[in-house]
Amino acid sequence: MTQPPKDFTADKDQLHPRNRHRGRYDFPQLIRTSPELAQFVADNPYGDASIDFANPQAVKALNKALLKQFYNIQMWDIPAGYLSPPIPGRADYIHYLADLIASVNEGVTPTGKGIRVLDVGVGANCIYPIIGRHEYGWRFVGTDVDPVAIRVAKQIVASNTGLSGAVELRLQPASSNIFSGMVKPKEVFDLTMCNPPFHGSQAEAEAASRRKEHNLGTSKGPKPEPNFGGQSAELWYPGGEATFLWRMAEESAHLVRETCFWFTALVSKKETLPGLYKSLQKLGAVEVRTINMSQGQKTSRIVAWTFLDAEQQQAWRAKRWLNKPAPTA
């Protein structure tokens, strides 16, 4: 029987305690690390150094500097129009996943190359594998439906010694599939993660960008340009976030039920939660957890679920995290 969702709430307006980006950006240091950032830095109306976060090129330059300074990424570049996500929020997801597996391992986060993570929708930016590899030494498999995103992510991995051999990229040929065709026979993952597209159509995504531009006072024409970029597969999915997560839950139960410990996904809209909980209950999830995150004015949450019962969880832990045979009855 599915247990009621368990809530873990982050302090309001605060990033995870282990997040390297909790304080203000040190722009002088970031410019020393990545001089190309300098052209985008200026004092804001409050007299503080900042960038124009409505400018995709400025956001990209900031990300390059952050990745170089904090994660030792010497080469990182993505094509124009591809998602250049805010690094602090992406780091939060990784750190809360570390807490998630620690919660079933006596409070200790398993680290090192033995821990395998499947990143569904890795994107050209390859952000989650970069942060997860640096912070915890985990190995990643990243999947995506966009061949350009996979090609660019492969270039990033090949150009940075800390990622080489630790991140594998796989092209998903069927745009409607999540896990189907991506998990090899006998392959197991300790975690899966996903930041689903939350719009239901291109028109809906563009309308959201127009509203954002209007709120920022940066409207530049009839076709909006998202400040963090994003291709269609990154921004929208037929039926939106709710349909994507329903499909993800279905495939997790029917295709890879016992080959992964924790399935997780970001959920942007709280209205999506009741339907997702109901689906997971019907599919037989043993445990469902909701991890609430606050980042400035934005609130989001991670929903995590597992089909492993208590005995199976302990066997998994003993075999993969403690490297010893599972106890026998």
Short mmCIF file of C-alpha atoms in Angstrom, two decimals:
data_model
loop_
_atom_site.label_atom_id
_atom_site.label_comp_id
_atom_site.label_asym_id
_atom_site.label_seq_id
_atom_site.Cartn_x
_atom_site.Cartn_y
_atom_site.Cartn_z
CA MET A 1 0.00 0.00 0.00
CA THR A 2 1.32 3.44 -0.91
CA GLN A 3 2.32 5.54 2.08
CA PRO A 4 1.04 9.15 2.27
CA PRO A 5 3.52 11.58 0.67
CA LYS A 6 6.12 12.73 3.19
CA ASP A 7 7.15 16.39 3.10
CA PHE A 8 10.68 17.73 3.56
CA THR A 9 10.61 21.55 3.45
CA ALA A 10 13.58 23.82 2.81
CA ASP A 11 13.82 27.06 4.76
CA LYS A 12 11.91 29.81 2.97
CA ASP A 13 13.95 31.78 0.43
CA GLN A 14 17.05 29.75 1.20
CA LEU A 15 19.10 27.36 -0.86
CA HIS A 16 20.28 24.00 0.44
CA PRO A 17 22.89 24.35 3.23
CA ARG A 18 25.55 22.67 1.05
CA ASN A 19 24.76 24.81 -2.00
CA ARG A 20 27.87 26.78 -3.01
CA HIS A 21 25.72 29.69 -4.23
CA ARG A 22 23.91 30.71 -1.06
CA GLY A 23 25.58 34.12 -0.82
CA ARG A 24 25.73 37.02 -3.26
CA TYR A 25 27.63 36.53 -6.47
CA ASP A 26 31.22 37.70 -6.09
CA PHE A 27 31.43 39.41 -9.47
CA PRO A 28 35.04 40.64 -9.14
CA GLN A 29 36.18 37.06 -8.47
CA LEU A 30 33.96 35.66 -11.21
CA ILE A 31 35.43 38.15 -13.69
CA ARG A 32 38.94 37.12 -12.69
CA THR A 33 37.93 33.52 -13.32
CA SER A 34 36.16 34.29 -16.60
CA PRO A 35 37.08 37.74 -18.04
CA GLU A 36 34.40 37.58 -20.76
CA LEU A 37 31.77 38.13 -18.03
CA ALA A 38 33.02 41.69 -17.43
CA GLN A 39 31.18 43.20 -20.40
CA PHE A 40 27.83 42.17 -18.88
CA VAL A 41 28.42 43.39 -15.31
CA ALA A 42 27.22 46.83 -14.18
CA ASP A 43 25.77 48.45 -11.08
CA ASN A 44 22.04 47.94 -10.68
CA PRO A 45 19.70 50.72 -9.37
CA TYR A 46 20.69 49.74 -5.82
CA GLY A 47 24.38 50.28 -6.50
CA ASP A 48 25.26 46.57 -6.47
CA ALA A 49 27.17 44.80 -9.22
CA SER A 50 24.90 42.56 -11.27
CA ILE A 51 23.98 41.46 -14.77
CA ASP A 52 20.85 41.93 -16.85
CA PHE A 53 19.11 38.61 -16.20
CA ALA A 54 16.78 39.33 -19.11
CA ASN A 55 19.77 39.07 -21.47
CA PRO A 56 20.43 35.43 -22.51
CA GLN A 57 24.07 36.21 -23.39
CA ALA A 58 24.67 37.69 -19.94
CA VAL A 59 23.10 34.65 -18.25
CA LYS A 60 25.25 32.33 -20.35
CA ALA A 61 28.43 34.26 -19.48
CA LEU A 62 27.54 34.12 -15.78
CA ASN A 63 26.97 30.37 -15.98
CA LYS A 64 30.34 29.87 -17.67
CA ALA A 65 32.04 31.76 -14.86
CA LEU A 66 30.17 29.89 -12.11
CA LEU A 67 30.91 26.49 -13.64
CA LYS A 68 34.57 27.34 -14.01
CA GLN A 69 35.02 28.79 -10.53
CA PHE A 70 33.00 26.30 -8.50
CA TYR A 71 33.01 23.09 -10.58
CA ASN A 72 36.34 23.25 -12.44
CA ILE A 73 34.65 23.23 -15.86
CA GLN A 74 37.17 24.77 -18.24
CA MET A 75 35.09 24.47 -21.40
CA TRP A 76 31.33 24.97 -21.46
CA ASP A 77 29.37 26.34 -24.37
CA ILE A 78 25.89 25.79 -25.79
CA PRO A 79 24.27 26.91 -29.06
CA ALA A 80 22.16 30.05 -29.15
CA GLY A 81 18.60 29.39 -28.08
CA TYR A 82 19.38 26.38 -25.90
CA LEU A 83 18.55 26.34 -22.20
CA SER A 84 21.14 28.03 -20.00
CA PRO A 85 19.62 27.33 -16.59
CA PRO A 86 20.20 29.13 -13.28
CA ILE A 87 23.02 27.19 -11.62
CA PRO A 88 21.95 27.65 -7.94
CA GLY A 89 18.58 26.00 -8.45
CA ARG A 90 20.08 23.09 -10.36
CA ALA A 91 22.61 22.56 -7.56
CA ASP A 92 19.75 22.44 -5.04
CA TYR A 93 18.17 19.48 -6.87
CA ILE A 94 21.44 17.55 -6.68
CA HIS A 95 21.94 18.26 -2.98
CA TYR A 96 18.39 17.24 -2.08
CA LEU A 97 18.88 13.99 -4.00
CA ALA A 98 21.98 13.39 -1.88
CA ASP A 99 19.83 13.87 1.22
CA LEU A 100 17.19 11.54 -0.21
CA ILE A 101 19.50 8.55 -0.51
CA ALA A 102 21.18 9.44 2.80
CA SER A 103 17.74 9.18 4.45
CA VAL A 104 17.70 5.44 3.73
CA ASN A 105 21.41 4.97 4.51
CA GLU A 106 21.59 6.00 8.17
CA GLY A 107 22.10 9.64 7.24
CA VAL A 108 25.21 9.04 5.14
CA THR A 109 25.24 10.07 1.48
CA PRO A 110 26.75 7.35 -0.74
CA THR A 111 29.41 8.92 -2.93
CA GLY A 112 31.77 7.86 -5.67
CA LYS A 113 31.53 6.22 -9.06
CA GLY A 114 29.47 3.30 -7.75
CA ILE A 115 26.40 5.55 -7.54
CA ARG A 116 24.62 5.78 -10.88
CA VAL A 117 22.14 8.51 -11.81
CA LEU A 118 19.89 8.68 -14.86
CA ASP A 119 19.23 12.27 -15.98
CA VAL A 120 16.15 12.32 -18.23
CA GLY A 121 16.38 15.36 -20.51
CA VAL A 122 20.02 16.20 -19.85
CA GLY A 123 20.00 19.05 -22.37
CA ALA A 124 22.93 20.60 -24.18
CA ASN A 125 24.02 22.26 -20.92
CA CYS A 126 24.72 18.95 -19.10
CA ILE A 127 24.29 20.83 -15.80
CA TYR A 128 23.14 18.06 -13.49
CA PRO A 129 25.97 15.64 -14.37
CA ILE A 130 28.51 18.46 -13.98
CA ILE A 131 27.33 19.34 -10.47
CA GLY A 132 26.61 15.79 -9.32
CA ARG A 133 29.99 14.52 -10.49
CA HIS A 134 31.90 17.35 -8.80
CA GLU A 135 30.00 17.34 -5.52
CA TYR A 136 29.51 13.61 -4.93
CA GLY A 137 31.59 11.74 -7.52
CA TRP A 138 28.49 10.05 -8.99
CA ARG A 139 28.33 8.61 -12.49
CA PHE A 140 25.61 9.76 -14.87
CA VAL A 141 23.72 8.62 -17.92
CA GLY A 142 22.02 11.55 -19.63
CA THR A 143 19.24 11.09 -22.19
CA ASP A 144 17.62 13.56 -24.56
CA VAL A 145 15.38 13.58 -27.63
CA ASP A 146 17.40 16.35 -29.30
CA PRO A 147 20.45 15.13 -31.29
CA VAL A 148 22.06 18.59 -31.13
CA ALA A 149 21.75 18.62 -27.34
CA ILE A 150 23.38 15.19 -27.11
CA ARG A 151 26.20 16.23 -29.46
CA VAL A 152 26.94 19.42 -27.51
CA ALA A 153 26.76 17.65 -24.14
CA LYS A 154 29.23 15.05 -25.45
CA GLN A 155 31.60 17.87 -26.43
CA ILE A 156 31.39 19.33 -22.92
CA VAL A 157 32.12 15.93 -21.35
CA ALA A 158 35.03 15.22 -23.69
CA SER A 159 36.57 18.66 -23.05
CA ASN A 160 36.64 18.42 -19.25
CA THR A 161 38.81 15.76 -17.63
CA GLY A 162 36.65 15.61 -14.50
CA LEU A 163 33.70 14.40 -16.58
CA SER A 164 35.44 12.09 -19.01
CA GLY A 165 34.48 8.47 -18.36
CA ALA A 166 31.87 9.49 -15.79
CA VAL A 167 29.05 10.77 -18.03
CA GLU A 168 27.42 8.81 -20.86
CA LEU A 169 24.96 10.48 -23.25
CA ARG A 170 22.18 8.61 -25.04
CA LEU A 171 19.80 9.84 -27.75
CA GLN A 172 16.13 9.00 -27.18
CA PRO A 173 14.72 8.42 -30.69
CA ALA A 174 11.06 8.40 -29.61
CA SER A 175 10.05 11.84 -28.37
CA SER A 176 7.09 10.56 -26.34
CA ASN A 177 9.12 7.96 -24.42
CA ILE A 178 10.84 8.52 -21.07
CA PHE A 179 12.66 5.33 -20.00
CA SER A 180 11.74 3.07 -22.90
CA GLY A 181 14.86 2.16 -24.89
CA MET A 182 17.17 4.09 -22.58
CA VAL A 183 17.82 1.53 -19.82
CA LYS A 184 19.89 -1.45 -20.91
CA PRO A 185 19.20 -5.03 -19.73
CA LYS A 186 20.45 -5.65 -16.16
CA GLU A 187 21.36 -1.95 -15.83
CA VAL A 188 20.50 -0.34 -12.48
CA PHE A 189 20.34 3.24 -11.21
CA ASP A 190 20.32 4.52 -7.66
CA LEU A 191 18.51 7.69 -8.74
CA THR A 192 16.69 9.11 -11.72
CA MET A 193 16.13 12.83 -12.08
CA CYS A 194 14.16 14.97 -14.49
CA ASN A 195 13.20 18.59 -15.03
CA PRO A 196 10.09 18.12 -17.19
CA PRO A 197 8.89 20.60 -19.80
CA PHE A 198 5.93 22.22 -18.10
CA HIS A 199 4.10 23.92 -20.99
CA GLY A 200 1.58 22.04 -23.10
CA SER A 201 2.40 23.64 -26.46
CA GLN A 202 4.73 26.09 -28.19
CA ALA A 203 2.02 28.75 -28.06
CA GLU A 204 1.67 28.30 -24.30
CA ALA A 205 5.45 28.56 -23.83
CA GLU A 206 5.60 31.76 -25.90
CA ALA A 207 2.68 33.27 -23.98
CA ALA A 208 4.51 32.58 -20.72
CA SER A 209 7.63 34.26 -22.08
CA ARG A 210 5.58 37.30 -23.11
CA ARG A 211 4.16 37.59 -19.60
CA LYS A 212 7.65 37.33 -18.16
CA GLU A 213 8.99 39.99 -20.53
CA HIS A 214 6.08 42.26 -19.63
CA ASN A 215 6.76 41.82 -15.92
CA LEU A 216 10.45 42.53 -16.44
CA GLY A 217 9.75 45.46 -18.77
CA THR A 218 11.93 43.92 -21.48
CA SER A 219 9.47 43.23 -24.29
CA LYS A 220 11.34 43.33 -27.62
CA GLY A 221 8.81 42.25 -30.20
CA PRO A 222 6.06 39.79 -31.11
CA LYS A 223 8.21 36.67 -30.61
CA PRO A 224 9.64 36.51 -27.07
CA GLU A 225 13.16 35.29 -26.30
CA PRO A 226 13.36 33.43 -22.98
CA ASN A 227 16.17 34.85 -20.86
CA PHE A 228 17.41 31.35 -20.01
CA GLY A 229 16.76 30.10 -23.55
CA GLY A 230 15.21 26.75 -24.33
CA GLN A 231 14.29 24.57 -27.30
CA SER A 232 10.83 23.07 -27.79
CA ALA A 233 11.71 19.77 -26.07
CA GLU A 234 13.03 21.71 -23.09
CA LEU A 235 9.98 23.94 -22.74
CA TRP A 236 6.88 22.02 -23.78
CA TYR A 237 5.40 18.55 -24.13
CA PRO A 238 1.94 17.66 -25.54
CA GLY A 239 -0.37 17.82 -22.56
CA GLY A 240 2.16 19.71 -20.45
CA GLU A 241 3.83 18.81 -17.20
CA ALA A 242 0.96 16.65 -15.91
CA THR A 243 0.93 14.42 -18.99
CA PHE A 244 4.72 14.10 -19.02
CA LEU A 245 4.80 13.06 -15.36
CA TRP A 246 1.92 10.62 -15.86
CA ARG A 247 3.92 9.00 -18.68
CA MET A 248 7.06 8.97 -16.53
CA ALA A 249 5.21 7.30 -13.65
CA GLU A 250 3.66 4.70 -15.99
CA GLU A 251 7.00 3.79 -17.54
CA SER A 252 8.75 3.70 -14.17
CA ALA A 253 6.21 1.12 -12.95
CA HIS A 254 6.00 -1.03 -16.06
CA LEU A 255 9.50 -0.88 -17.57
CA VAL A 256 12.10 -0.19 -14.89
CA ARG A 257 10.22 -0.84 -11.65
CA GLU A 258 13.00 -2.60 -9.72
CA THR A 259 16.03 -1.34 -11.63
CA CYS A 260 16.06 2.02 -9.86
CA PHE A 261 15.82 2.87 -6.15
CA TRP A 262 14.42 6.41 -6.32
CA PHE A 263 12.59 7.97 -9.26
CA THR A 264 12.43 11.76 -8.96
CA ALA A 265 11.15 14.73 -10.95
CA LEU A 266 10.79 18.44 -10.45
CA VAL A 267 7.16 19.57 -10.35
CA SER A 268 6.64 23.22 -11.21
CA LYS A 269 2.88 23.46 -10.74
CA LYS A 270 1.34 22.48 -7.41
CA GLU A 271 -1.89 21.71 -9.30
CA THR A 272 -0.04 18.76 -10.86
CA LEU A 273 0.56 17.06 -7.51
CA PRO A 274 -2.84 15.47 -6.73
CA GLY A 275 -3.02 13.69 -10.09
CA LEU A 276 0.57 12.48 -9.81
CA TYR A 277 0.00 11.15 -6.28
CA LYS A 278 -3.12 9.32 -7.45
CA SER A 279 -1.27 7.76 -10.40
CA LEU A 280 1.61 6.61 -8.20
CA GLN A 281 -0.80 5.04 -5.72
CA LYS A 282 -2.56 3.11 -8.50
CA LEU A 283 0.80 1.98 -9.89
CA GLY A 284 1.83 0.56 -6.51
CA ALA A 285 4.55 2.94 -5.38
CA VAL A 286 5.65 1.85 -1.91
CA GLU A 287 6.74 5.31 -0.79
CA VAL A 288 6.24 8.81 -2.17
CA ARG A 289 8.05 11.88 -0.86
CA THR A 290 7.70 15.56 -1.68
CA ILE A 291 10.71 17.83 -1.17
CA ASN A 292 9.77 21.50 -1.19
CA MET A 293 12.38 24.03 -2.34
CA SER A 294 12.38 27.81 -2.10
CA GLN A 295 14.72 29.91 -4.23
CA GLY A 296 14.08 33.61 -3.91
CA GLN A 297 10.51 34.24 -5.05
CA LYS A 298 10.26 30.90 -6.82
CA THR A 299 8.87 27.81 -5.13
CA SER A 300 9.14 24.35 -6.63
CA ARG A 301 9.26 20.80 -5.40
CA ILE A 302 10.78 17.42 -6.11
CA VAL A 303 8.51 14.38 -6.05
CA ALA A 304 10.33 11.10 -5.37
CA TRP A 305 8.92 7.59 -5.43
CA THR A 306 10.13 4.02 -5.10
CA PHE A 307 8.65 0.59 -5.75
CA LEU A 308 11.08 -1.14 -3.37
CA ASP A 309 9.72 -2.35 -0.06
CA ALA A 310 11.74 -2.15 3.18
CA GLU A 311 13.42 -5.52 2.66
CA GLN A 312 14.35 -4.72 -0.93
CA GLN A 313 15.68 -1.31 0.10
CA GLN A 314 17.99 -2.88 2.67
CA ALA A 315 19.19 -5.47 0.15
CA TRP A 316 19.91 -2.69 -2.35
CA ARG A 317 21.78 -0.66 0.28
CA ALA A 318 23.87 -3.64 1.39
CA LYS A 319 24.82 -4.67 -2.14
CA ARG A 320 25.42 -1.29 -3.77
CA TRP A 321 26.25 1.17 -1.00
CA LEU A 322 27.89 -0.99 1.66
CA ASN A 323 29.39 -3.54 -0.75
CA LYS A 324 28.46 -6.57 1.30
CA PRO A 325 25.95 -9.41 0.84
CA ALA A 326 22.39 -8.68 1.84
CA PRO A 327 21.35 -10.20 5.18
CA THR A 328 19.43 -13.46 4.95
CA ALA A 329 16.33 -14.30 6.91
#
